[in-house]
Coordinates of C-alpha atoms in Angstrom, one line a residue:
Chain A
R1337 CA -70.9 -52.1 28.3
K1338 CA -73.9 -49.8 28.7
E1339 CA -76.8 -51.1 30.7
V1340 CA -79.3 -50.3 28.0
E1341 CA -78.3 -50.1 24.3
Q1342 CA -80.2 -48.7 21.4
D1343 CA -79.4 -48.0 17.8
P1344 CA -79.2 -44.2 17.7
G1345 CA -80.6 -44.0 14.1
P1346 CA -81.9 -41.7 12.7
F1347 CA -84.6 -43.8 11.1
N1348 CA -85.9 -41.8 8.2
V1349 CA -89.2 -43.2 6.9
P1350 CA -92.1 -42.0 4.8
E1351 CA -95.5 -41.4 6.3
G1352 CA -97.5 -44.6 6.5
A1353 CA -94.4 -46.8 6.9
T1354 CA -94.0 -49.4 9.6
V1355 CA -90.8 -49.0 11.7
A1356 CA -89.3 -51.1 14.5
F1357 CA -86.8 -50.2 17.2
N1358 CA -84.8 -52.6 19.2
C1359 CA -83.2 -52.3 22.6
T1360 CA -81.0 -54.7 24.6
Y1361 CA -80.3 -54.6 28.4
S1362 CA -77.4 -56.1 30.1
N1363 CA -78.7 -57.0 33.6
S1364 CA -80.9 -60.0 33.7
A1365 CA -82.3 -58.8 37.1
S1366 CA -84.0 -55.9 35.3
Q1367 CA -87.7 -55.9 36.3
S1368 CA -89.8 -53.3 34.6
F1369 CA -89.5 -52.0 31.1
F1370 CA -90.8 -48.9 29.3
W1371 CA -90.7 -46.9 26.1
Y1372 CA -90.5 -43.1 26.5
R1373 CA -90.8 -40.5 23.8
Q1374 CA -88.8 -37.3 23.8
D1375 CA -89.5 -34.4 21.4
C1376 CA -86.6 -32.1 20.5
R1377 CA -85.6 -30.0 23.5
K1378 CA -88.5 -31.3 25.6
E1379 CA -88.9 -33.7 28.6
P1380 CA -89.3 -37.4 28.2
K1381 CA -92.9 -38.7 28.3
L1382 CA -94.0 -42.2 29.0
L1383 CA -95.2 -43.9 25.8
M1384 CA -96.0 -47.3 27.1
S1385 CA -95.0 -50.0 29.5
V1386 CA -93.7 -53.3 28.1
Y1387 CA -94.8 -56.7 29.3
S1388 CA -93.6 -60.2 28.6
S1389 CA -96.9 -61.0 26.9
G1390 CA -96.5 -58.1 24.6
N1391 CA -98.9 -55.2 24.5
E1392 CA -100.4 -52.9 22.0
D1393 CA -101.7 -49.3 22.2
G1394 CA -103.2 -48.2 18.9
R1395 CA -100.5 -48.1 16.3
F1396 CA -97.8 -49.0 18.8
T1397 CA -96.8 -52.5 19.8
A1398 CA -94.1 -53.4 22.4
Q1399 CA -92.5 -56.7 23.0
L1400 CA -90.2 -58.1 25.7
N1401 CA -88.0 -61.1 25.4
R1402 CA -86.5 -61.8 28.8
A1403 CA -84.4 -64.8 27.6
S1404 CA -82.6 -62.6 25.0
Q1405 CA -82.8 -59.4 27.2
Y1406 CA -84.4 -57.6 24.2
I1407 CA -87.2 -55.1 23.9
S1408 CA -88.8 -53.9 20.8
L1409 CA -91.2 -51.1 19.7
L1410 CA -93.2 -51.4 16.5
I1411 CA -94.9 -48.3 15.0
R1412 CA -97.4 -48.9 12.2
D1413 CA -98.8 -46.3 9.8
S1414 CA -96.2 -43.7 10.8
K1415 CA -97.4 -40.1 11.2
L1416 CA -95.4 -36.9 10.9
S1417 CA -96.2 -36.3 14.5
D1418 CA -94.3 -39.6 15.5
S1419 CA -91.0 -37.8 14.7
A1420 CA -89.2 -37.9 18.0
T1421 CA -86.5 -39.7 20.0
Y1422 CA -87.7 -43.0 21.5
L1423 CA -86.0 -44.0 24.7
C1424 CA -85.8 -47.5 26.0
V1425 CA -86.0 -47.7 29.8
V1426 CA -85.5 -50.4 32.4
T1427 CA -85.6 -50.6 36.2
M1428 CA -84.0 -53.0 38.7
D1429 CA -85.9 -55.0 41.3
S1430 CA -86.6 -52.8 44.4
S1431 CA -84.9 -49.9 42.7
Y1432 CA -86.3 -46.5 42.2
K1433 CA -84.3 -45.2 39.3
L1434 CA -85.1 -45.3 35.6
I1435 CA -82.1 -46.5 33.5
F1436 CA -82.4 -45.0 30.0
G1437 CA -80.8 -45.9 26.7
S1438 CA -79.4 -43.2 24.6
G1439 CA -82.5 -43.1 22.4
T1440 CA -83.3 -43.8 18.8
R1441 CA -84.3 -40.9 16.6
L1442 CA -87.2 -41.2 14.2
L1443 CA -87.9 -38.8 11.3
V1444 CA -91.1 -39.3 9.4
R1445 CA -91.2 -37.5 6.1
P1446 CA -94.2 -36.5 4.0
Chain B
E1093 CA -103.7 -30.4 38.6
T1094 CA -100.4 -28.7 38.0
G1095 CA -97.5 -30.7 36.6
V1096 CA -93.8 -30.5 37.5
T1097 CA -92.3 -27.1 37.1
Q1098 CA -88.6 -26.3 37.0
S1099 CA -86.7 -23.0 37.2
P1100 CA -84.9 -21.5 35.6
T1101 CA -85.4 -22.8 32.1
H1102 CA -81.9 -21.8 30.9
L1103 CA -78.8 -20.8 32.7
I1104 CA -75.2 -19.9 31.8
K1105 CA -72.5 -20.3 34.4
T1106 CA -68.7 -20.1 34.5
R1107 CA -66.5 -23.0 35.4
G1108 CA -65.9 -23.2 39.1
Q1109 CA -69.1 -21.4 40.1
Q1110 CA -72.0 -23.0 42.0
V1111 CA -75.6 -23.4 40.8
T1112 CA -79.0 -24.1 42.3
L1113 CA -81.9 -25.6 40.2
R1114 CA -85.4 -25.8 41.5
C1115 CA -88.3 -28.1 41.1
S1116 CA -91.9 -28.1 42.2
S1117 CA -93.4 -31.5 42.2
Q1118 CA -96.8 -32.4 40.8
S1119 CA -99.7 -32.1 43.3
G1120 CA -100.0 -35.2 45.4
H1121 CA -96.5 -36.5 44.6
N1122 CA -94.1 -36.8 47.5
T1123 CA -91.0 -38.2 45.7
V1124 CA -88.7 -36.2 43.5
S1125 CA -85.9 -37.6 41.3
W1126 CA -83.2 -35.6 39.4
Y1127 CA -81.7 -36.7 36.1
Q1128 CA -78.9 -35.2 34.0
Q1129 CA -79.2 -35.5 30.2
A1130 CA -76.1 -34.6 28.1
L1131 CA -76.5 -33.9 24.4
G1132 CA -77.3 -37.0 22.4
Q1133 CA -77.6 -39.2 25.5
G1134 CA -80.4 -40.6 27.6
P1135 CA -81.1 -39.1 31.1
Q1136 CA -78.8 -40.3 33.9
F1137 CA -80.1 -40.7 37.4
I1138 CA -78.5 -38.3 39.9
F1139 CA -80.6 -39.0 43.1
Q1140 CA -84.1 -39.3 44.5
Y1141 CA -85.7 -37.6 47.6
Y1142 CA -88.6 -39.1 49.5
R1143 CA -90.0 -37.3 52.5
E1144 CA -87.1 -34.9 52.7
E1145 CA -84.5 -37.7 52.8
E1146 CA -82.1 -38.9 50.0
N1147 CA -83.5 -42.2 48.9
G1148 CA -80.9 -43.3 46.4
R1149 CA -78.0 -41.9 44.4
G1150 CA -76.5 -42.5 41.0
N1151 CA -72.9 -42.3 40.0
F1152 CA -72.4 -38.6 40.6
P1153 CA -69.7 -36.9 42.7
P1154 CA -70.5 -35.3 46.1
R1155 CA -70.5 -31.8 44.6
F1156 CA -73.9 -32.7 43.3
S1157 CA -76.3 -32.4 46.3
G1158 CA -79.9 -31.8 46.9
L1159 CA -82.7 -31.0 49.2
Q1160 CA -86.4 -31.7 49.5
F1161 CA -88.7 -29.3 51.4
P1162 CA -91.8 -30.1 53.5
N1163 CA -94.0 -29.2 50.5
Y1164 CA -92.1 -31.8 48.5
S1165 CA -90.4 -29.2 46.2
S1166 CA -86.7 -29.8 45.7
E1167 CA -83.4 -28.2 44.8
L1168 CA -80.4 -29.6 43.0
N1169 CA -77.1 -27.9 43.9
V1170 CA -73.9 -28.3 41.9
N1171 CA -70.6 -26.9 43.3
A1172 CA -67.4 -26.3 41.4
L1173 CA -69.0 -26.5 38.0
E1174 CA -67.1 -28.2 35.2
L1175 CA -67.6 -27.9 31.5
D1176 CA -69.0 -31.5 31.4
D1177 CA -71.8 -30.4 33.7
S1178 CA -73.4 -28.7 30.7
A1179 CA -76.6 -30.6 30.2
L1180 CA -80.4 -30.6 30.5
Y1181 CA -81.3 -31.2 34.2
L1182 CA -84.7 -33.0 34.5
C1183 CA -86.8 -33.3 37.6
A1184 CA -89.4 -36.0 37.9
S1185 CA -92.0 -36.5 40.6
S1186 CA -93.9 -39.7 41.4
P1187 CA -96.7 -40.4 43.9
K1188 CA -94.3 -42.4 46.1
A1189 CA -90.9 -44.0 46.1
A1190 CA -90.4 -46.9 43.7
D1191 CA -93.6 -45.9 41.8
Y1192 CA -92.8 -45.7 38.2
G1193 CA -95.6 -43.2 37.4
Y1194 CA -93.1 -40.5 36.9
T1195 CA -94.0 -37.0 35.6
F1196 CA -91.0 -35.1 34.2
G1197 CA -90.6 -31.3 34.2
S1198 CA -89.4 -29.6 31.1
G1199 CA -85.9 -29.2 32.5
T1200 CA -83.3 -26.6 33.1
R1201 CA -80.7 -26.3 30.4
L1202 CA -77.3 -25.5 32.0
T1203 CA -74.4 -24.3 30.0
V1204 CA -71.0 -24.0 31.7
V1205 CA -68.4 -21.9 29.9

């Protein structure tokens, strides 16, 4: 079983739509959680950290459910520029490495 | 402030050859991590260097090795290249070990034929 699992998509949505991505992680000892964005043939870039209380950054909302080992990302009012692959990332306590999911591809159409 | 730079950007090698990839960390960052990203997959952790010492390693064979220099730049060396080594190799620097404020370079795309 993969440490971090994501639906690969692609999610194909019209501009202005709301879209949600889910991610599950296998190790209950995971400590920190992130969403990264990766454009085609580019490097991953940190989109936002994810906290148990949930957090919002503009049109983006991230949620963490530790009991279910589940992380989500909600994008409201999708823009064409949101088209990218969204990578779910976890870390382990006292570890230094980022554990990536395989990513979910989002395509926003006009 | 310069970001993370990697060289070369693209590389084609033959199976069995050796390759060296280079990374210059962001100014003020003393920790460098290397990741391998195969097509359609997320990046996989190879190893991390902190103050010129290996500070952790992922599930990669010994033919993957690295170095960090006093200026915190780093090299990734891969011996006896295999076709499955074809991937995007990403370098990420952070201000210190176990700090998740990573900055990724744009990567080196290695093709093994």
